[in-house]
CSV table of C-alpha atoms and ligand atoms in Angstrom, one decimal:
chain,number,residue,atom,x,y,z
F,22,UNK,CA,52.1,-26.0,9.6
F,23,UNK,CA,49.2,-26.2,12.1
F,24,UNK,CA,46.9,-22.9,12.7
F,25,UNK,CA,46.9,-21.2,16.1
F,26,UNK,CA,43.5,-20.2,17.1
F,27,UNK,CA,44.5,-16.6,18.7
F,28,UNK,CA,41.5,-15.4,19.0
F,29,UNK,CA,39.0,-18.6,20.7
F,30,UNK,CA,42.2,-18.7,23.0
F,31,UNK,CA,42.2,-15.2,24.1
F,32,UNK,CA,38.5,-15.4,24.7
F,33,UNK,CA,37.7,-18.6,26.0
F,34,UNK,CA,38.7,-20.0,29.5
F,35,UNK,CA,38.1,-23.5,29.0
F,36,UNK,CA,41.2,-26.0,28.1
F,37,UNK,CA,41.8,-25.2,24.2
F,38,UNK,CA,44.8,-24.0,24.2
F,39,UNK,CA,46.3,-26.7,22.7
F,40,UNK,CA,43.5,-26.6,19.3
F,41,UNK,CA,45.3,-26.2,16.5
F,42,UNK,CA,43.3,-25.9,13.1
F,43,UNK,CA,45.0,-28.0,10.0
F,44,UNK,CA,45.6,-26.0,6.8
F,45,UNK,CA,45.1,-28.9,4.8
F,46,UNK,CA,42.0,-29.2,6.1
F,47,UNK,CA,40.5,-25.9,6.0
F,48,UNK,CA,37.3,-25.6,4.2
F,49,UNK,CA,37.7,-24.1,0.6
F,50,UNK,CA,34.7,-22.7,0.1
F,51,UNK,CA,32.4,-20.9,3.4
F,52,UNK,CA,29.3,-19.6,3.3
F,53,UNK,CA,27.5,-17.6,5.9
F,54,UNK,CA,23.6,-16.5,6.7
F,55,UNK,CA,24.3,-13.3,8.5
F,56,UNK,CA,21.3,-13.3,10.6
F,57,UNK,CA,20.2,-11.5,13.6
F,58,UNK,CA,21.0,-7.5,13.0
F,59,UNK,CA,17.5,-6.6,13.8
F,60,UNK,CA,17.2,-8.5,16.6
F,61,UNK,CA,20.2,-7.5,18.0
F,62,UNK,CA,19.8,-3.9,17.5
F,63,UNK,CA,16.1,-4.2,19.2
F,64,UNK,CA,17.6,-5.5,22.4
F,65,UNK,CA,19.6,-2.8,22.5
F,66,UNK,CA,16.6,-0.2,22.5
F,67,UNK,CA,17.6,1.0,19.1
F,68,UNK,CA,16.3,0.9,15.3
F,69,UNK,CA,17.0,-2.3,13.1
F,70,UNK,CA,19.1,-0.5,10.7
F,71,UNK,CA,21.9,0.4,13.5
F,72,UNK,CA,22.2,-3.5,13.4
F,73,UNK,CA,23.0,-3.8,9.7
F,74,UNK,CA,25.4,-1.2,10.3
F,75,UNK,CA,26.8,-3.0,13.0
F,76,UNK,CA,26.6,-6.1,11.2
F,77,UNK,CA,28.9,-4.8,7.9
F,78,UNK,CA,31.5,-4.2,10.2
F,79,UNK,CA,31.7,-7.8,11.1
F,80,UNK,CA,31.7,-8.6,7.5
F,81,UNK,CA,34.9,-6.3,7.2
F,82,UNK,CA,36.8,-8.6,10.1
F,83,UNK,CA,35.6,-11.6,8.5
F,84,UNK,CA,36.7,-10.9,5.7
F,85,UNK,CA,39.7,-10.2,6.5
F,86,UNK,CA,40.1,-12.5,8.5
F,87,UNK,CA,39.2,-15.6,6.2
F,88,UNK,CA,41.9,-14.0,3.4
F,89,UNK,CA,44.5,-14.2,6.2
F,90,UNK,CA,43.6,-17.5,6.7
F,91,UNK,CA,44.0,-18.6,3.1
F,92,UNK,CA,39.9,-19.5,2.4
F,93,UNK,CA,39.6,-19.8,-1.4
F,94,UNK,CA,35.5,-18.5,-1.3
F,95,UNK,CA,33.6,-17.2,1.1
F,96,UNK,CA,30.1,-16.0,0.3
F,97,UNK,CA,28.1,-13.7,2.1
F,98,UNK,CA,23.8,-14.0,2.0
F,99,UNK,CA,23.3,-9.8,2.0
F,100,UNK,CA,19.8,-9.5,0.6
F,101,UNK,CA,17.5,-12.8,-0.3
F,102,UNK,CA,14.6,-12.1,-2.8
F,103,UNK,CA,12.4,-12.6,0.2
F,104,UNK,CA,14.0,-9.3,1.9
F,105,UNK,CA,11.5,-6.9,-0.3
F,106,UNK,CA,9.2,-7.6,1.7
F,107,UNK,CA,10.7,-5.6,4.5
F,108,UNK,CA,9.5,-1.7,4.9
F,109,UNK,CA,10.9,0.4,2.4
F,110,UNK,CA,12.7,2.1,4.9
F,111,UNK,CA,14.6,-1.0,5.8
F,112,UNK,CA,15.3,-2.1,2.3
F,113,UNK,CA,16.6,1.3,1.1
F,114,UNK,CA,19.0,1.3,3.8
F,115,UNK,CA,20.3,-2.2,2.8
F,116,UNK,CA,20.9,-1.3,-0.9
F,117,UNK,CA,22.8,1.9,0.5
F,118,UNK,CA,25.3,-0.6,2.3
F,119,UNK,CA,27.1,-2.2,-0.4
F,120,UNK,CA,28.3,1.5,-1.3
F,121,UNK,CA,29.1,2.1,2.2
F,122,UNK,CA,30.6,-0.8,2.7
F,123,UNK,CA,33.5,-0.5,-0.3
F,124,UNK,CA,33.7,3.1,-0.1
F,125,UNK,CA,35.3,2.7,3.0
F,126,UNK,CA,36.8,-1.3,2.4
F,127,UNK,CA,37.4,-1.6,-1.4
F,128,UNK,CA,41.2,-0.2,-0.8
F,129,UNK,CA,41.7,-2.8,1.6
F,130,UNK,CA,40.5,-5.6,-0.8
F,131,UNK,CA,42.2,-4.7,-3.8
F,132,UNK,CA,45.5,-4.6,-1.1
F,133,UNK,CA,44.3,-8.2,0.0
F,134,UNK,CA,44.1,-9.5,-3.5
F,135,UNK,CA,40.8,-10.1,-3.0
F,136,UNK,CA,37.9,-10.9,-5.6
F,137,UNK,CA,34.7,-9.5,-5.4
F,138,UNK,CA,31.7,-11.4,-7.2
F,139,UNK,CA,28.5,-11.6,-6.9
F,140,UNK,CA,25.3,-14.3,-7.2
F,141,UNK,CA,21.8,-13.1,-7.5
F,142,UNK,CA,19.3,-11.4,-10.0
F,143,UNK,CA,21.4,-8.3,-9.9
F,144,UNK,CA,18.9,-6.4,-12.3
F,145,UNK,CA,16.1,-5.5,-9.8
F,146,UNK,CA,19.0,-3.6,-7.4
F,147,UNK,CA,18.8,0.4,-7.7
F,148,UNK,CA,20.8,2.3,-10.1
F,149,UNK,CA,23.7,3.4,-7.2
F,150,UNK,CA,23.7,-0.3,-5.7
F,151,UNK,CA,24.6,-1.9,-8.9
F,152,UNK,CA,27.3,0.8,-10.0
F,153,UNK,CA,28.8,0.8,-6.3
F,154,UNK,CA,29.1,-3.7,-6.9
F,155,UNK,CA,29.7,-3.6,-10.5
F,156,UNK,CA,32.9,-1.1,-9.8
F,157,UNK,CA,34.5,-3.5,-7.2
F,158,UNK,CA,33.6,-6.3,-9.1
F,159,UNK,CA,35.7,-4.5,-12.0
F,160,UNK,CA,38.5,-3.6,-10.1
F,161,UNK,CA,38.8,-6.5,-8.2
F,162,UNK,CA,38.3,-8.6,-11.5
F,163,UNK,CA,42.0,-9.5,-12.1
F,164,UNK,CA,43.1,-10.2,-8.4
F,165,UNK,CA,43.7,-14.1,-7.9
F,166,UNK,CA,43.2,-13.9,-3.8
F,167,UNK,CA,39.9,-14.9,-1.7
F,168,UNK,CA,37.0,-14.9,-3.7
F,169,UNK,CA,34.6,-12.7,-2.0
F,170,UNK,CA,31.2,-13.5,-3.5
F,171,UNK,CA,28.0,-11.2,-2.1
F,172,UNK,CA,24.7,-12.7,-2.8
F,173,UNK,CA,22.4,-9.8,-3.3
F,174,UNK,CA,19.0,-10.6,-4.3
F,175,UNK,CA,19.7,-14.0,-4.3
F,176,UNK,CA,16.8,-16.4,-4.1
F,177,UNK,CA,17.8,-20.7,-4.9
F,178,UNK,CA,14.3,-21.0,-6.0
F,179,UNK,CA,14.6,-18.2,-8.8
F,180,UNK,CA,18.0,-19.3,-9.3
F,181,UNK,CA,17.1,-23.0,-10.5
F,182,UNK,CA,14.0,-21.7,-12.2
F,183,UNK,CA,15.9,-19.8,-14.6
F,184,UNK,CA,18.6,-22.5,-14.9
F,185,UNK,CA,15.7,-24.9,-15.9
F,186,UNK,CA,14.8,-22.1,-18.6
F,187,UNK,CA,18.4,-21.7,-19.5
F,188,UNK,CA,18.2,-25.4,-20.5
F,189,UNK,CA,15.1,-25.8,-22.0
F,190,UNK,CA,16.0,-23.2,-24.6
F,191,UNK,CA,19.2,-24.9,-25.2
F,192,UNK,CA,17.4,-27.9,-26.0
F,193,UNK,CA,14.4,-26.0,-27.9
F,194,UNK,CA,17.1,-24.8,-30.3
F,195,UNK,CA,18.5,-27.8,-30.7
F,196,UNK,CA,22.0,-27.1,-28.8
F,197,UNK,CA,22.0,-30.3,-26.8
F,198,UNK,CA,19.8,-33.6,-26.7
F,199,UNK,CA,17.3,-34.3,-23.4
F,200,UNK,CA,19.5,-37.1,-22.7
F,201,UNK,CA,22.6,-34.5,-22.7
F,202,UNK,CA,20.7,-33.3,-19.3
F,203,UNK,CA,22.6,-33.9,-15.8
F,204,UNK,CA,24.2,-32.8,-12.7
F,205,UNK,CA,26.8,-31.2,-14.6
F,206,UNK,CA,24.5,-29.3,-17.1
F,207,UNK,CA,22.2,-28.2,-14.3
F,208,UNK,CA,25.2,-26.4,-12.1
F,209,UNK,CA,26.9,-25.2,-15.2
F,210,UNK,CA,23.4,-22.9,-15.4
F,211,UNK,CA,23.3,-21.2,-11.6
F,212,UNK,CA,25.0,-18.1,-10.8
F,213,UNK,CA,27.8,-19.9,-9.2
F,214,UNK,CA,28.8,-22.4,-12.3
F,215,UNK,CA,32.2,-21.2,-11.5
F,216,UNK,CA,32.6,-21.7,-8.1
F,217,UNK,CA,33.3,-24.9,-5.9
F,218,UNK,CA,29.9,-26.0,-4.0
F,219,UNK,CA,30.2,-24.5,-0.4
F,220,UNK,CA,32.4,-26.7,2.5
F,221,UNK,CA,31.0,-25.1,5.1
F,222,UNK,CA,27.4,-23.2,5.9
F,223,UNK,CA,27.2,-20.9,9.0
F,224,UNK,CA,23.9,-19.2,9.8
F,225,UNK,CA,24.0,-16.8,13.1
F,226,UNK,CA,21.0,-15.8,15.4
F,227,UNK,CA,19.4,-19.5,16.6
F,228,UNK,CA,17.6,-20.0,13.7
F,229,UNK,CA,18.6,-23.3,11.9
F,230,UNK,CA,16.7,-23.2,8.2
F,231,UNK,CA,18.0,-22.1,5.0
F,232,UNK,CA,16.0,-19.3,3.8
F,233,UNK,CA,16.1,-20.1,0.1
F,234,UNK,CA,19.6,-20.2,0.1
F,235,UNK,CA,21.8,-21.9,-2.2
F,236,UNK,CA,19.4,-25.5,-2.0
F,237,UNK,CA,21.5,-27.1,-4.9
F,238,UNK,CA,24.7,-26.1,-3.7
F,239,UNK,CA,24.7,-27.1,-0.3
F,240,UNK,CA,23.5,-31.1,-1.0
F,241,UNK,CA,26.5,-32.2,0.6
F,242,UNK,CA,27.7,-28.9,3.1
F,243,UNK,CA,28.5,-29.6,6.8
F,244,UNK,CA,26.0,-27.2,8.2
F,245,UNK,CA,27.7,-24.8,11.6
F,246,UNK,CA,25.0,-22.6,13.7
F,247,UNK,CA,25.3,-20.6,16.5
F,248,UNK,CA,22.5,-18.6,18.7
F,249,UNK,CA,25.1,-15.1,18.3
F,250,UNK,CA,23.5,-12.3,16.4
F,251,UNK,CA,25.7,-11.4,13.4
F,252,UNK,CA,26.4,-8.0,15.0
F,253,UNK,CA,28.3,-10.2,18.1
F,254,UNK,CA,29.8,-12.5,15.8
F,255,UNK,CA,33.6,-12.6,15.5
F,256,UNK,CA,37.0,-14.0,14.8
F,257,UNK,CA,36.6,-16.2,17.7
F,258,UNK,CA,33.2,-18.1,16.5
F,259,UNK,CA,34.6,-17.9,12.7
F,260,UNK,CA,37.8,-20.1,14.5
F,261,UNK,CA,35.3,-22.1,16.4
F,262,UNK,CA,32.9,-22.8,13.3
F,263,UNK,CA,36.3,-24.2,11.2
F,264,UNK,CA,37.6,-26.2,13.9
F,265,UNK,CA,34.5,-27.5,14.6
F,266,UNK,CA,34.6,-28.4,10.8
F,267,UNK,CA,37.8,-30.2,10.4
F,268,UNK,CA,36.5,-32.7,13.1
F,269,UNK,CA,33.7,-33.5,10.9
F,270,UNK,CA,33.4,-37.0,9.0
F,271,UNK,CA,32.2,-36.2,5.2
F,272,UNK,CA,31.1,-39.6,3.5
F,273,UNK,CA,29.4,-38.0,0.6
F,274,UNK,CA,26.9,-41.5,1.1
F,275,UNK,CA,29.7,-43.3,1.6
F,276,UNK,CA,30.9,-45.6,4.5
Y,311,IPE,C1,20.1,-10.3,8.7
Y,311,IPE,O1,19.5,-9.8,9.8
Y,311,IPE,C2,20.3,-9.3,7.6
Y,311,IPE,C3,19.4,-9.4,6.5
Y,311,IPE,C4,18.4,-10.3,6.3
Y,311,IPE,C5,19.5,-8.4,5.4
Y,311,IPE,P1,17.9,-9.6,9.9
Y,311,IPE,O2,17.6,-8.2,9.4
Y,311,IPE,O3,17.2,-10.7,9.3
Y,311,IPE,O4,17.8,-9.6,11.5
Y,311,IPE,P2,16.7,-10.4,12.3
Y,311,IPE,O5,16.7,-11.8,11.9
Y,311,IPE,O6,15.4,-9.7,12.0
Y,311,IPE,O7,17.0,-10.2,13.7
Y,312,IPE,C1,18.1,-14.7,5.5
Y,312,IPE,O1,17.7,-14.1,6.6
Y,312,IPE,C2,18.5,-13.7,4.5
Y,312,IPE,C3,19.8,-13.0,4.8
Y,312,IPE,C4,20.6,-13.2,5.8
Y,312,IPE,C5,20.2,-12.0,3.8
Y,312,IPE,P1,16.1,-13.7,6.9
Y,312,IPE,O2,16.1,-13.0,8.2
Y,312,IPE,O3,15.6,-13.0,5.7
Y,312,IPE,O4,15.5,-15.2,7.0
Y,312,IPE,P2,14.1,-15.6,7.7
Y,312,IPE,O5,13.0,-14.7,7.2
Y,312,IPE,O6,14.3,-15.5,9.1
Y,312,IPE,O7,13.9,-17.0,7.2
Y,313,MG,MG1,16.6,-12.5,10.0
């Protein structure tokens, strides 16, 4: 059965109302740079931190939205290990959201089957972030629908570094031989081991880089931006982004 795209079609004016997205070909695993919040709030006259507000609740219809849509994975890039640098101000706020966020949403979740995970050195969060995560995480632990994976504190660079560590030790011990070394052995070391490498990479706000996030993974990732602000991102662009996808020719090197 083909997807309707209710929400480009409502919005839009141009001559798609015959798109259809194809469940077969739907992207199993998404994942998004939500960028822009501070931006968006500053061209609004008002404080950066009323656009990460903004921005969570984006993350709440996106969510939502990709469970209803049957997406296996879809990770979220919430705090990079670059994002210290901001003013404590800033970054204090940030680490509040997570508890915001599921004080309010975690009902909904567990009602959606959903899965919360997380990738990232989780250690370095505050006390009240890491019990606020570690609870959903818990209670979400045994649900079997869309895998809702958060990376917080997530840097690829640290990530691989302590894989590489990870590895050496093995071999330092005498657990497995140099030549034992590969592809396989590598992923089986980064935070997401157990997870699918991502389909599909969006990144909001104009800016097309990566920002240290998920290198490894996204080797082979059809890569989807747009010039909105997270804050102004919605259902529509989500639809847009995965139709958009599903048009794409993946040959992996191939012909
Ligand atoms: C993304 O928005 C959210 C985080 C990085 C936590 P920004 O805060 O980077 O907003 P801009 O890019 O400065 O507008
Ligand atoms: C990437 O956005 C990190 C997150 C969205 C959490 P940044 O705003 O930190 O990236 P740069 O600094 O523009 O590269
Ligand atoms: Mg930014």
């Amino acid at each position: 059965m083909p997807i309707k795209l209710p929400f480009l079609k409502n919005k839009s004016n141009t001559n798609i109302q015959n798109l259809r997205l194809d469940k077969e070909l739907l992207p199993c695993h998404v994942a998004i740079i939500m960028d822009g919040n501070g931006r968006w709030a500053k061209s609004r006259g008002m404080p950066r931190i009323a656009g990460h507000k903004e921005g969570m609740n984006v993350v709440k219809r996106i969510v939502r939205y990709a469970s209803d849509l049957g997406i296996d994975i879809l990770t979220l890039y919430a705090f990079s290990t670059e994002n210290w640098k901001r003013p404590k101000k800033e970054v204090d706020f940030l680490m509040k959201l997570p508890m915001e966020f599921l004080n309010t949403y975690l009902p909904e979740l567990i009602e959606k089957n959903v899965r919360v995970e997380t990738i990232g050195d989780f250690d370095r969060l505050p006390e009240h972030t890491k019990k606020a995560v570690q609870e959903a995480k818990d209670r979400t632990a045994d649900n079997t629908g869309l895998i809702l994976n958060f990376a917080l504190n997530y840097g690829s660079r640290n990530e691989m570094i302590e894989a590489v560590k990870q590895v050496a030790k093995q071999v330092q011990e005498g657990e497995i031989n140099i030549q034992d070394i590969d592809e396989s052995c590598f992923t089986d070391h980064l935070f997401t081991a157990d997870l699918k490498e991502p389909d599909l990479l969006i990144r909001t706000s104009g800016e097309q880089r990566l920002s240290n996030f998920l290198l490894w993974q996204l080797a082979y990732s059809e890569f989807w931006f747009t010039d909105v602000f997270w804050p102004d991102f919605d259902e529509s662009y989500f639809e847009k982004a995965l139709y958009d996808y599903q048009n794409r020719k993946r040959r992996y090197g191939g012909i």
